[in-house]
């Protein structure tokens, strides 16, 4: 159902973004693989998509840079229209709130929330002029739950949820659907002993399904929301989360 469409996935060289690129390419979508400083990984991903007959091209841009994001959209739109956007790029910070500096706070917001604002504004201008499109933002269950020592991340992801719902209302009349996924703990580099304390891992697994999810399980939810199967979904936050959050 997504055959012949063109998608941009941000932060797509690894983890959930990478799985989303593969799922989209398998569905016949031509995918732009955004990365920041991961040219080799992005290129390898494009080659593996190419190997199964899919279409993926890499495009470098730091989502915290307004000019880099503008340049990325110029390049993409010079090539043709864009139908789908997945705002996936993100970083996490584990730090007690009282140790969180202005710089720490701003850095997390700049990637996790302002990056979504920047990419989405470019995409929406284009999609509105074309008369339609579909956007999925990658939030987090922590945007609902909160978590001690992760205030900046949780607050930025809660912002992504608010942005998703606001834009869903503002652009429904333009034929543009805006949804989000709010994954629970997923087995990627972000949730690894390298980045997370043992305490985090224990808390993360204290959920009904008591396991980490896989990037493919999140990609499936993203694909559904992007696709015409979800034609009556907008402003919705879907939770591939093992039961960590069951709220509305
Ligand atoms: P990941 O670390 O593999 O992916 C994040 C990607 O964002 C990386 O490829 C990274 O290079 C890219 N990125 C970071 N800063 C960037 C920037 N300034 N410009 C462009 N790209 C940038 O980890 P994962 O888990 O795949 O994360 C993807 C998204 O999923 C993130 O938004 C994350 O917050 C969200 N998420 C992850 C969960 C998990 O348990 N792994 C749970 C809930 C949400």
PDB file of C-alpha atoms and ligand atoms in Angstrom:
ATOM      1  CA  UNK A   1       0.000   0.000   0.000  1.00  0.00           C
ATOM      2  CA  UNK A   2       3.032   2.257   0.235  1.00  0.00           C
ATOM      3  CA  UNK A   3       4.366   1.266  -3.164  1.00  0.00           C
ATOM      4  CA  UNK A   4       5.711   4.152  -5.215  1.00  0.00           C
ATOM      5  CA  UNK A   5       5.712   6.548  -2.243  1.00  0.00           C
ATOM      6  CA  UNK A   6       8.753   8.529  -1.130  1.00  0.00           C
ATOM      7  CA  UNK A   7       9.723   8.665   2.552  1.00  0.00           C
ATOM      8  CA  UNK A   8      12.303  10.415   4.711  1.00  0.00           C
ATOM      9  CA  UNK A   9      13.411   8.732   7.944  1.00  0.00           C
ATOM     10  CA  UNK A  10      15.632  10.797  10.256  1.00  0.00           C
ATOM     11  CA  UNK A  11      18.391   9.223  12.353  1.00  0.00           C
ATOM     12  CA  UNK A  12      17.997   6.222  10.101  1.00  0.00           C
ATOM     13  CA  UNK A  13      21.436   4.598  10.066  1.00  0.00           C
ATOM     14  CA  UNK A  14      20.818   2.571  13.240  1.00  0.00           C
ATOM     15  CA  UNK A  15      18.185   0.990  15.486  1.00  0.00           C
ATOM     16  CA  UNK A  16      14.502   1.772  14.979  1.00  0.00           C
ATOM     17  CA  UNK A  17      15.229   4.131  12.073  1.00  0.00           C
ATOM     18  CA  UNK A  18      17.178   1.449  10.243  1.00  0.00           C
ATOM     19  CA  UNK A  19      14.426  -1.139  10.769  1.00  0.00           C
ATOM     20  CA  UNK A  20      11.888   1.400   9.489  1.00  0.00           C
ATOM     21  CA  UNK A  21      13.919   2.019   6.336  1.00  0.00           C
ATOM     22  CA  UNK A  22      14.036  -1.718   5.616  1.00  0.00           C
ATOM     23  CA  UNK A  23      10.310  -2.159   6.298  1.00  0.00           C
ATOM     24  CA  UNK A  24       9.416   0.794   4.057  1.00  0.00           C
ATOM     25  CA  UNK A  25      11.718  -0.356   1.258  1.00  0.00           C
ATOM     26  CA  UNK A  26      10.199  -3.848   1.488  1.00  0.00           C
ATOM     27  CA  UNK A  27       6.807  -2.237   1.031  1.00  0.00           C
ATOM     28  CA  UNK A  28       7.992  -0.620  -2.219  1.00  0.00           C
ATOM     29  CA  UNK A  29       8.682   2.855  -0.857  1.00  0.00           C
ATOM     30  CA  UNK A  30      11.703   4.844  -1.982  1.00  0.00           C
ATOM     31  CA  UNK A  31      13.460   5.941   1.205  1.00  0.00           C
ATOM     32  CA  UNK A  32      15.774   8.826   2.089  1.00  0.00           C
ATOM     33  CA  UNK A  33      18.056   7.681   4.906  1.00  0.00           C
ATOM     34  CA  UNK A  34      18.948  10.716   6.996  1.00  0.00           C
ATOM     35  CA  UNK A  35      22.016  10.400   9.203  1.00  0.00           C
ATOM     36  CA  UNK A  36      24.364  12.667  11.116  1.00  0.00           C
ATOM     37  CA  UNK A  37      28.019  11.655  10.854  1.00  0.00           C
ATOM     38  CA  UNK A  38      27.250   8.012  10.050  1.00  0.00           C
ATOM     39  CA  UNK A  39      27.900   8.044   6.309  1.00  0.00           C
ATOM     40  CA  UNK A  40      29.366   4.558   6.246  1.00  0.00           C
ATOM     41  CA  UNK A  41      26.496   2.919   8.157  1.00  0.00           C
ATOM     42  CA  UNK A  42      23.938   4.790   6.058  1.00  0.00           C
ATOM     43  CA  UNK A  43      25.682   3.712   2.866  1.00  0.00           C
ATOM     44  CA  UNK A  44      25.787   0.076   4.013  1.00  0.00           C
ATOM     45  CA  UNK A  45      22.073   0.260   4.745  1.00  0.00           C
ATOM     46  CA  UNK A  46      21.337   1.677   1.283  1.00  0.00           C
ATOM     47  CA  UNK A  47      23.411  -1.114  -0.265  1.00  0.00           C
ATOM     48  CA  UNK A  48      21.553  -3.817   1.647  1.00  0.00           C
ATOM     49  CA  UNK A  49      18.230  -2.310   0.554  1.00  0.00           C
ATOM     50  CA  UNK A  50      19.532  -2.223  -3.003  1.00  0.00           C
ATOM     51  CA  UNK A  51      20.499  -5.899  -2.693  1.00  0.00           C
ATOM     52  CA  UNK A  52      16.863  -6.951  -2.202  1.00  0.00           C
ATOM     53  CA  UNK A  53      15.647  -4.704  -5.019  1.00  0.00           C
ATOM     54  CA  UNK A  54      14.532  -1.793  -2.841  1.00  0.00           C
ATOM     55  CA  UNK A  55      15.397   1.865  -3.159  1.00  0.00           C
ATOM     56  CA  UNK A  56      17.206   3.893  -0.475  1.00  0.00           C
ATOM     57  CA  UNK A  57      19.491   6.919  -0.639  1.00  0.00           C
ATOM     58  CA  UNK A  58      21.413   8.525   2.164  1.00  0.00           C
ATOM     59  CA  UNK A  59      21.243  12.210   3.047  1.00  0.00           C
ATOM     60  CA  UNK A  60      23.392  13.795   5.757  1.00  0.00           C
ATOM     61  CA  UNK A  61      21.934  16.449   8.082  1.00  0.00           C
ATOM     62  CA  UNK A  62      22.200  17.291  11.749  1.00  0.00           C
ATOM     63  CA  UNK A  63      18.591  17.865  12.815  1.00  0.00           C
ATOM     64  CA  UNK A  64      19.791  20.478  15.314  1.00  0.00           C
ATOM     65  CA  UNK A  65      21.016  22.686  12.459  1.00  0.00           C
ATOM     66  CA  UNK A  66      18.290  24.756  10.743  1.00  0.00           C
ATOM     67  CA  UNK A  67      20.498  25.283   7.681  1.00  0.00           C
ATOM     68  CA  UNK A  68      21.428  21.590   7.411  1.00  0.00           C
ATOM     69  CA  UNK A  69      17.763  20.597   7.645  1.00  0.00           C
ATOM     70  CA  UNK A  70      16.834  23.210   5.011  1.00  0.00           C
ATOM     71  CA  UNK A  71      19.606  21.869   2.751  1.00  0.00           C
ATOM     72  CA  UNK A  72      18.395  18.291   3.216  1.00  0.00           C
ATOM     73  CA  UNK A  73      14.847  19.200   2.169  1.00  0.00           C
ATOM     74  CA  UNK A  74      16.148  21.214  -0.799  1.00  0.00           C
ATOM     75  CA  UNK A  75      18.041  18.179  -1.987  1.00  0.00           C
ATOM     76  CA  UNK A  76      15.142  15.784  -1.477  1.00  0.00           C
ATOM     77  CA  UNK A  77      12.504  18.025  -3.045  1.00  0.00           C
ATOM     78  CA  UNK A  78      14.756  18.845  -6.014  1.00  0.00           C
ATOM     79  CA  UNK A  79      14.604  15.126  -6.761  1.00  0.00           C
ATOM     80  CA  UNK A  80      10.813  14.824  -6.497  1.00  0.00           C
ATOM     81  CA  UNK A  81       7.907  14.903  -4.056  1.00  0.00           C
ATOM     82  CA  UNK A  82       7.930  13.594  -0.505  1.00  0.00           C
ATOM     83  CA  UNK A  83       4.907  11.652   0.779  1.00  0.00           C
ATOM     84  CA  UNK A  84       6.005  10.360   4.169  1.00  0.00           C
ATOM     85  CA  UNK A  85       8.145  11.594   7.070  1.00  0.00           C
ATOM     86  CA  UNK A  86       9.352   9.635  10.092  1.00  0.00           C
ATOM     87  CA  UNK A  87      10.902  11.844  12.779  1.00  0.00           C
ATOM     88  CA  UNK A  88      13.031   9.223  14.490  1.00  0.00           C
ATOM     89  CA  UNK A  89      16.367  10.925  15.336  1.00  0.00           C
ATOM     90  CA  UNK A  90      16.847  11.136  19.065  1.00  0.00           C
ATOM     91  CA  UNK A  91      19.265  11.112  21.966  1.00  0.00           C
ATOM     92  CA  UNK A  92      18.818  10.191  25.616  1.00  0.00           C
ATOM     93  CA  UNK A  93      20.365  11.563  28.785  1.00  0.00           C
ATOM     94  CA  UNK A  94      20.518   9.807  32.150  1.00  0.00           C
ATOM     95  CA  UNK A  95      21.240  12.459  34.763  1.00  0.00           C
ATOM     96  CA  UNK A  96      19.717  13.524  38.070  1.00  0.00           C
ATOM     97  CA  UNK A  97      17.609  16.634  37.494  1.00  0.00           C
ATOM     98  CA  UNK A  98      19.683  18.769  39.879  1.00  0.00           C
ATOM     99  CA  UNK A  99      22.853  17.954  37.910  1.00  0.00           C
ATOM    100  CA  UNK A 100      21.229  18.703  34.556  1.00  0.00           C
ATOM    101  CA  UNK A 101      22.838  21.860  33.170  1.00  0.00           C
ATOM    102  CA  UNK A 102      21.212  24.364  30.812  1.00  0.00           C
ATOM    103  CA  UNK A 103      23.468  22.891  28.144  1.00  0.00           C
ATOM    104  CA  UNK A 104      22.343  19.296  28.854  1.00  0.00           C
ATOM    105  CA  UNK A 105      18.683  20.304  28.833  1.00  0.00           C
ATOM    106  CA  UNK A 106      18.990  22.294  25.603  1.00  0.00           C
ATOM    107  CA  UNK A 107      20.931  19.578  23.813  1.00  0.00           C
ATOM    108  CA  UNK A 108      18.243  16.957  24.471  1.00  0.00           C
ATOM    109  CA  UNK A 109      15.475  19.360  23.423  1.00  0.00           C
ATOM    110  CA  UNK A 110      17.384  20.458  20.328  1.00  0.00           C
ATOM    111  CA  UNK A 111      17.529  16.911  18.946  1.00  0.00           C
ATOM    112  CA  UNK A 112      14.404  15.267  20.384  1.00  0.00           C
ATOM    113  CA  UNK A 113      11.849  18.075  20.055  1.00  0.00           C
ATOM    114  CA  UNK A 114      13.238  20.984  18.041  1.00  0.00           C
ATOM    115  CA  UNK A 115      14.595  18.579  15.422  1.00  0.00           C
ATOM    116  CA  UNK A 116      11.053  17.290  14.953  1.00  0.00           C
ATOM    117  CA  UNK A 117       9.764  20.873  14.671  1.00  0.00           C
ATOM    118  CA  UNK A 118      12.377  21.723  12.011  1.00  0.00           C
ATOM    119  CA  UNK A 119      11.890  18.671   9.789  1.00  0.00           C
ATOM    120  CA  UNK A 120       8.118  18.724  10.158  1.00  0.00           C
ATOM    121  CA  UNK A 121       7.794  22.373   9.200  1.00  0.00           C
ATOM    122  CA  UNK A 122       9.621  21.774   5.910  1.00  0.00           C
ATOM    123  CA  UNK A 123       7.658  18.605   5.236  1.00  0.00           C
ATOM    124  CA  UNK A 124       4.276  20.162   6.008  1.00  0.00           C
ATOM    125  CA  UNK A 125       4.815  23.144   3.700  1.00  0.00           C
ATOM    126  CA  UNK A 126       5.535  20.714   0.895  1.00  0.00           C
ATOM    127  CA  UNK A 127       2.793  18.220   1.779  1.00  0.00           C
ATOM    128  CA  UNK A 128       0.186  20.953   2.063  1.00  0.00           C
ATOM    129  CA  UNK A 129       1.074  22.276  -1.383  1.00  0.00           C
ATOM    130  CA  UNK A 130       0.694  18.721  -2.735  1.00  0.00           C
ATOM    131  CA  UNK A 131      -2.580  18.092  -0.937  1.00  0.00           C
ATOM    132  CA  UNK A 132      -1.579  15.287   1.407  1.00  0.00           C
ATOM    133  CA  UNK A 133       0.979  13.285   3.323  1.00  0.00           C
ATOM    134  CA  UNK A 134       1.567  11.228   6.424  1.00  0.00           C
ATOM    135  CA  UNK A 135       3.942  11.878   9.310  1.00  0.00           C
ATOM    136  CA  UNK A 136       4.945   9.634  12.216  1.00  0.00           C
ATOM    137  CA  UNK A 137       6.940  10.961  15.153  1.00  0.00           C
ATOM    138  CA  UNK A 138       8.892   8.632  17.407  1.00  0.00           C
ATOM    139  CA  UNK A 139       8.028   9.665  20.970  1.00  0.00           C
ATOM    140  CA  UNK A 140       8.454   7.323  23.965  1.00  0.00           C
ATOM    141  CA  UNK A 141       6.360   5.698  26.678  1.00  0.00           C
ATOM    142  CA  UNK A 142       8.481   7.833  29.013  1.00  0.00           C
ATOM    143  CA  UNK A 143       6.722  10.891  27.574  1.00  0.00           C
ATOM    144  CA  UNK A 144       3.648   9.605  29.468  1.00  0.00           C
ATOM    145  CA  UNK A 145       5.282   7.838  32.407  1.00  0.00           C
ATOM    146  CA  UNK A 146       8.166  10.142  33.356  1.00  0.00           C
ATOM    147  CA  UNK A 147      11.257   8.608  34.911  1.00  0.00           C
ATOM    148  CA  UNK A 148      13.613   9.852  37.601  1.00  0.00           C
ATOM    149  CA  UNK A 149      17.030  10.849  36.222  1.00  0.00           C
ATOM    150  CA  UNK A 150      15.557  11.305  32.725  1.00  0.00           C
ATOM    151  CA  UNK A 151      13.606  14.560  33.094  1.00  0.00           C
ATOM    152  CA  UNK A 152      14.973  16.241  29.946  1.00  0.00           C
ATOM    153  CA  UNK A 153      14.257  13.217  27.734  1.00  0.00           C
ATOM    154  CA  UNK A 154      10.795  12.551  29.195  1.00  0.00           C
ATOM    155  CA  UNK A 155       9.822  16.221  28.891  1.00  0.00           C
ATOM    156  CA  UNK A 156      11.039  16.490  25.296  1.00  0.00           C
ATOM    157  CA  UNK A 157       9.147  13.310  24.344  1.00  0.00           C
ATOM    158  CA  UNK A 158       6.004  14.621  26.075  1.00  0.00           C
ATOM    159  CA  UNK A 159       6.493  17.688  23.863  1.00  0.00           C
ATOM    160  CA  UNK A 160       6.582  15.450  20.785  1.00  0.00           C
ATOM    161  CA  UNK A 161       3.203  14.024  21.832  1.00  0.00           C
ATOM    162  CA  UNK A 162       1.739  17.537  22.207  1.00  0.00           C
ATOM    163  CA  UNK A 163       3.179  18.588  18.860  1.00  0.00           C
ATOM    164  CA  UNK A 164       1.757  15.473  17.177  1.00  0.00           C
ATOM    165  CA  UNK A 165      -1.752  16.147  18.462  1.00  0.00           C
ATOM    166  CA  UNK A 166      -1.629  19.877  17.636  1.00  0.00           C
ATOM    167  CA  UNK A 167      -0.445  19.296  14.071  1.00  0.00           C
ATOM    168  CA  UNK A 168      -2.991  16.518  13.574  1.00  0.00           C
ATOM    169  CA  UNK A 169      -5.705  19.093  14.273  1.00  0.00           C
ATOM    170  CA  UNK A 170      -4.090  21.887  12.256  1.00  0.00           C
ATOM    171  CA  UNK A 171      -3.448  19.856   9.093  1.00  0.00           C
ATOM    172  CA  UNK A 172      -6.295  17.316   8.944  1.00  0.00           C
ATOM    173  CA  UNK A 173      -8.169  19.548   6.494  1.00  0.00           C
ATOM    174  CA  UNK A 174      -5.101  19.461   4.220  1.00  0.00           C
ATOM    175  CA  UNK A 175      -5.240  15.670   3.952  1.00  0.00           C
ATOM    176  CA  UNK A 176      -2.187  15.238   6.175  1.00  0.00           C
ATOM    177  CA  UNK A 177      -2.229  12.719   9.026  1.00  0.00           C
ATOM    178  CA  UNK A 178       0.171  13.206  11.937  1.00  0.00           C
ATOM    179  CA  UNK A 179       0.613  10.340  14.403  1.00  0.00           C
ATOM    180  CA  UNK A 180       3.271   9.052  16.780  1.00  0.00           C
ATOM    181  CA  UNK A 181       4.590   5.857  18.238  1.00  0.00           C
ATOM    182  CA  UNK A 182       5.559   5.797  21.907  1.00  0.00           C
ATOM    183  CA  UNK A 183       7.735   2.688  22.199  1.00  0.00           C
ATOM    184  CA  UNK A 184       8.661   1.007  25.437  1.00  0.00           C
ATOM    185  CA  UNK A 185      12.194  -0.359  25.915  1.00  0.00           C
ATOM    186  CA  UNK A 186      13.600  -1.489  22.562  1.00  0.00           C
ATOM    187  CA  UNK A 187      16.844  -3.394  22.010  1.00  0.00           C
ATOM    188  CA  UNK A 188      18.975  -0.735  20.312  1.00  0.00           C
ATOM    189  CA  UNK A 189      22.216   1.072  21.121  1.00  0.00           C
ATOM    190  CA  UNK A 190      20.136   3.551  23.144  1.00  0.00           C
ATOM    191  CA  UNK A 191      19.152   0.848  25.633  1.00  0.00           C
ATOM    192  CA  UNK A 192      22.458  -0.851  26.281  1.00  0.00           C
ATOM    193  CA  UNK A 193      24.742  -1.159  29.283  1.00  0.00           C
ATOM    194  CA  UNK A 194      27.055   1.312  27.530  1.00  0.00           C
ATOM    195  CA  UNK A 195      24.445   4.067  27.887  1.00  0.00           C
ATOM    196  CA  UNK A 196      22.242   2.817  30.712  1.00  0.00           C
ATOM    197  CA  UNK A 197      22.840   1.918  34.332  1.00  0.00           C
ATOM    198  CA  UNK A 198      21.815  -1.524  35.641  1.00  0.00           C
ATOM    199  CA  UNK A 199      19.152   0.303  37.622  1.00  0.00           C
ATOM    200  CA  UNK A 200      17.638   1.596  34.365  1.00  0.00           C
ATOM    201  CA  UNK A 201      17.578  -1.855  32.818  1.00  0.00           C
ATOM    202  CA  UNK A 202      15.824  -3.340  35.865  1.00  0.00           C
ATOM    203  CA  UNK A 203      13.218  -0.559  35.777  1.00  0.00           C
ATOM    204  CA  UNK A 204      12.762  -0.885  32.035  1.00  0.00           C
ATOM    205  CA  UNK A 205      12.020  -4.598  32.260  1.00  0.00           C
ATOM    206  CA  UNK A 206       9.485  -4.153  35.058  1.00  0.00           C
ATOM    207  CA  UNK A 207       6.667  -4.331  32.489  1.00  0.00           C
ATOM    208  CA  UNK A 208       4.000  -6.970  31.742  1.00  0.00           C
ATOM    209  CA  UNK A 209       5.884  -8.588  28.848  1.00  0.00           C
ATOM    210  CA  UNK A 210       9.209  -8.448  30.750  1.00  0.00           C
ATOM    211  CA  UNK A 211      11.367  -8.210  27.662  1.00  0.00           C
ATOM    212  CA  UNK A 212      12.845  -5.607  25.391  1.00  0.00           C
ATOM    213  CA  UNK A 213      11.004  -4.996  22.141  1.00  0.00           C
ATOM    214  CA  UNK A 214      12.755  -5.219  18.789  1.00  0.00           C
ATOM    215  CA  UNK A 215      13.280  -2.407  16.282  1.00  0.00           C
ATOM    216  CA  UNK A 216      11.174  -4.428  13.803  1.00  0.00           C
ATOM    217  CA  UNK A 217       8.214  -4.381  16.201  1.00  0.00           C
ATOM    218  CA  UNK A 218       8.340  -0.575  16.283  1.00  0.00           C
ATOM    219  CA  UNK A 219       8.865  -0.334  12.516  1.00  0.00           C
ATOM    220  CA  UNK A 220       5.679  -2.376  11.996  1.00  0.00           C
ATOM    221  CA  UNK A 221       3.686   0.143  14.040  1.00  0.00           C
ATOM    222  CA  UNK A 222       5.257   3.064  12.148  1.00  0.00           C
ATOM    223  CA  UNK A 223       4.458   1.423   8.812  1.00  0.00           C
ATOM    224  CA  UNK A 224       0.846   0.884   9.820  1.00  0.00           C
ATOM    225  CA  UNK A 225       0.417   4.530  10.835  1.00  0.00           C
ATOM    226  CA  UNK A 226       2.033   5.775   7.619  1.00  0.00           C
ATOM    227  CA  UNK A 227      -0.077   3.526   5.437  1.00  0.00           C
ATOM    228  CA  UNK A 228      -3.633   3.871   4.112  1.00  0.00           C
ATOM    229  CA  UNK A 229      -4.561   1.072   6.576  1.00  0.00           C
ATOM    230  CA  UNK A 230      -4.513   3.895   9.137  1.00  0.00           C
ATOM    231  CA  UNK A 231      -6.570   6.269   6.986  1.00  0.00           C
ATOM    232  CA  UNK A 232      -8.828   7.219   9.936  1.00  0.00           C
ATOM    233  CA  UNK A 233      -5.927   7.673  12.388  1.00  0.00           C
ATOM    234  CA  UNK A 234      -4.605  11.116  13.168  1.00  0.00           C
ATOM    235  CA  UNK A 235      -3.256  12.565  16.409  1.00  0.00           C
ATOM    236  CA  UNK A 236      -2.924   9.004  17.744  1.00  0.00           C
ATOM    237  CA  UNK A 237      -0.069   7.710  19.841  1.00  0.00           C
ATOM    238  CA  UNK A 238       0.463   4.000  19.243  1.00  0.00           C
ATOM    239  CA  UNK A 239       2.397   2.086  21.890  1.00  0.00           C
ATOM    240  CA  UNK A 240       4.637  -0.855  20.915  1.00  0.00           C
ATOM    241  CA  UNK A 241       5.636  -1.120  24.557  1.00  0.00           C
ATOM    242  CA  UNK A 242       5.076  -4.606  26.037  1.00  0.00           C
ATOM    243  CA  UNK A 243       2.354  -3.115  28.232  1.00  0.00           C
ATOM    244  CA  UNK A 244       4.516  -0.471  29.927  1.00  0.00           C
ATOM    245  CA  UNK A 245       1.850   2.185  29.367  1.00  0.00           C
ATOM    246  CA  UNK A 246      -1.838   1.447  28.838  1.00  0.00           C
ATOM    247  CA  UNK A 247      -3.272   4.910  29.265  1.00  0.00           C
ATOM    248  CA  UNK A 248      -5.279   6.839  26.741  1.00  0.00           C
TER     249      UNK A 248
HETATM  250  P1  LIG B   1      19.667   4.841  18.138  1.00  0.00           P
HETATM  251  O1  LIG B   1      20.647   5.561  18.995  1.00  0.00           O
HETATM  252  O2  LIG B   1      20.105   3.648  17.395  1.00  0.00           O
HETATM  253  O3  LIG B   1      18.985   5.842  17.096  1.00  0.00           O
HETATM  254  C1  LIG B   1      18.983   7.238  17.215  1.00  0.00           C
HETATM  255  C2  LIG B   1      19.497   7.787  15.910  1.00  0.00           C
HETATM  256  O4  LIG B   1      19.363   9.223  15.913  1.00  0.00           O
HETATM  257  C3  LIG B   1      20.981   7.466  15.685  1.00  0.00           C
HETATM  258  O5  LIG B   1      21.171   6.922  14.393  1.00  0.00           O
HETATM  259  C4  LIG B   1      21.634   8.820  15.790  1.00  0.00           C
HETATM  260  O6  LIG B   1      22.796   8.968  14.989  1.00  0.00           O
HETATM  261  C5  LIG B   1      20.524   9.730  15.313  1.00  0.00           C
HETATM  262  N1  LIG B   1      20.738  11.114  15.725  1.00  0.00           N
HETATM  263  C6  LIG B   1      21.093  11.561  16.960  1.00  0.00           C
HETATM  264  N2  LIG B   1      21.270  12.892  16.929  1.00  0.00           N
HETATM  265  C7  LIG B   1      21.028  13.278  15.643  1.00  0.00           C
HETATM  266  C8  LIG B   1      21.065  14.528  14.990  1.00  0.00           C
HETATM  267  N3  LIG B   1      21.404  15.644  15.656  1.00  0.00           N
HETATM  268  N4  LIG B   1      20.750  14.595  13.676  1.00  0.00           N
HETATM  269  C9  LIG B   1      20.411  13.459  12.995  1.00  0.00           C
HETATM  270  N5  LIG B   1      20.390  12.237  13.568  1.00  0.00           N
HETATM  271  C10 LIG B   1      20.692  12.158  14.882  1.00  0.00           C
HETATM  272  O7  LIG B   1      18.468   4.464  19.116  1.00  0.00           O
HETATM  273  P2  LIG B   1      16.961   4.059  18.805  1.00  0.00           P
HETATM  274  O8  LIG B   1      16.503   3.350  19.996  1.00  0.00           O
HETATM  275  O9  LIG B   1      16.828   3.435  17.480  1.00  0.00           O
HETATM  276  O10 LIG B   1      16.224   5.485  18.797  1.00  0.00           O
HETATM  277  C11 LIG B   1      15.378   5.927  17.752  1.00  0.00           C
HETATM  278  C12 LIG B   1      14.254   6.759  18.347  1.00  0.00           C
HETATM  279  O11 LIG B   1      13.453   5.927  19.173  1.00  0.00           O
HETATM  280  C13 LIG B   1      14.739   7.909  19.240  1.00  0.00           C
HETATM  281  O12 LIG B   1      13.937   9.063  19.006  1.00  0.00           O
HETATM  282  C14 LIG B   1      14.469   7.371  20.633  1.00  0.00           C
HETATM  283  O13 LIG B   1      14.282   8.408  21.576  1.00  0.00           O
HETATM  284  C15 LIG B   1      13.212   6.577  20.399  1.00  0.00           C
HETATM  285  N6  LIG B   1      12.896   5.589  21.414  1.00  0.00           N
HETATM  286  C16 LIG B   1      13.762   4.570  21.682  1.00  0.00           C
HETATM  287  C17 LIG B   1      13.440   3.641  22.649  1.00  0.00           C
HETATM  288  C18 LIG B   1      14.352   2.522  23.001  1.00  0.00           C
HETATM  289  O14 LIG B   1      14.090   1.867  24.019  1.00  0.00           O
HETATM  290  N7  LIG B   1      15.387   2.215  22.227  1.00  0.00           N
HETATM  291  C19 LIG B   1      12.166   3.711  23.396  1.00  0.00           C
HETATM  292  C20 LIG B   1      11.333   4.835  23.014  1.00  0.00           C
HETATM  293  C21 LIG B   1      11.698   5.721  22.066  1.00  0.00           C
END
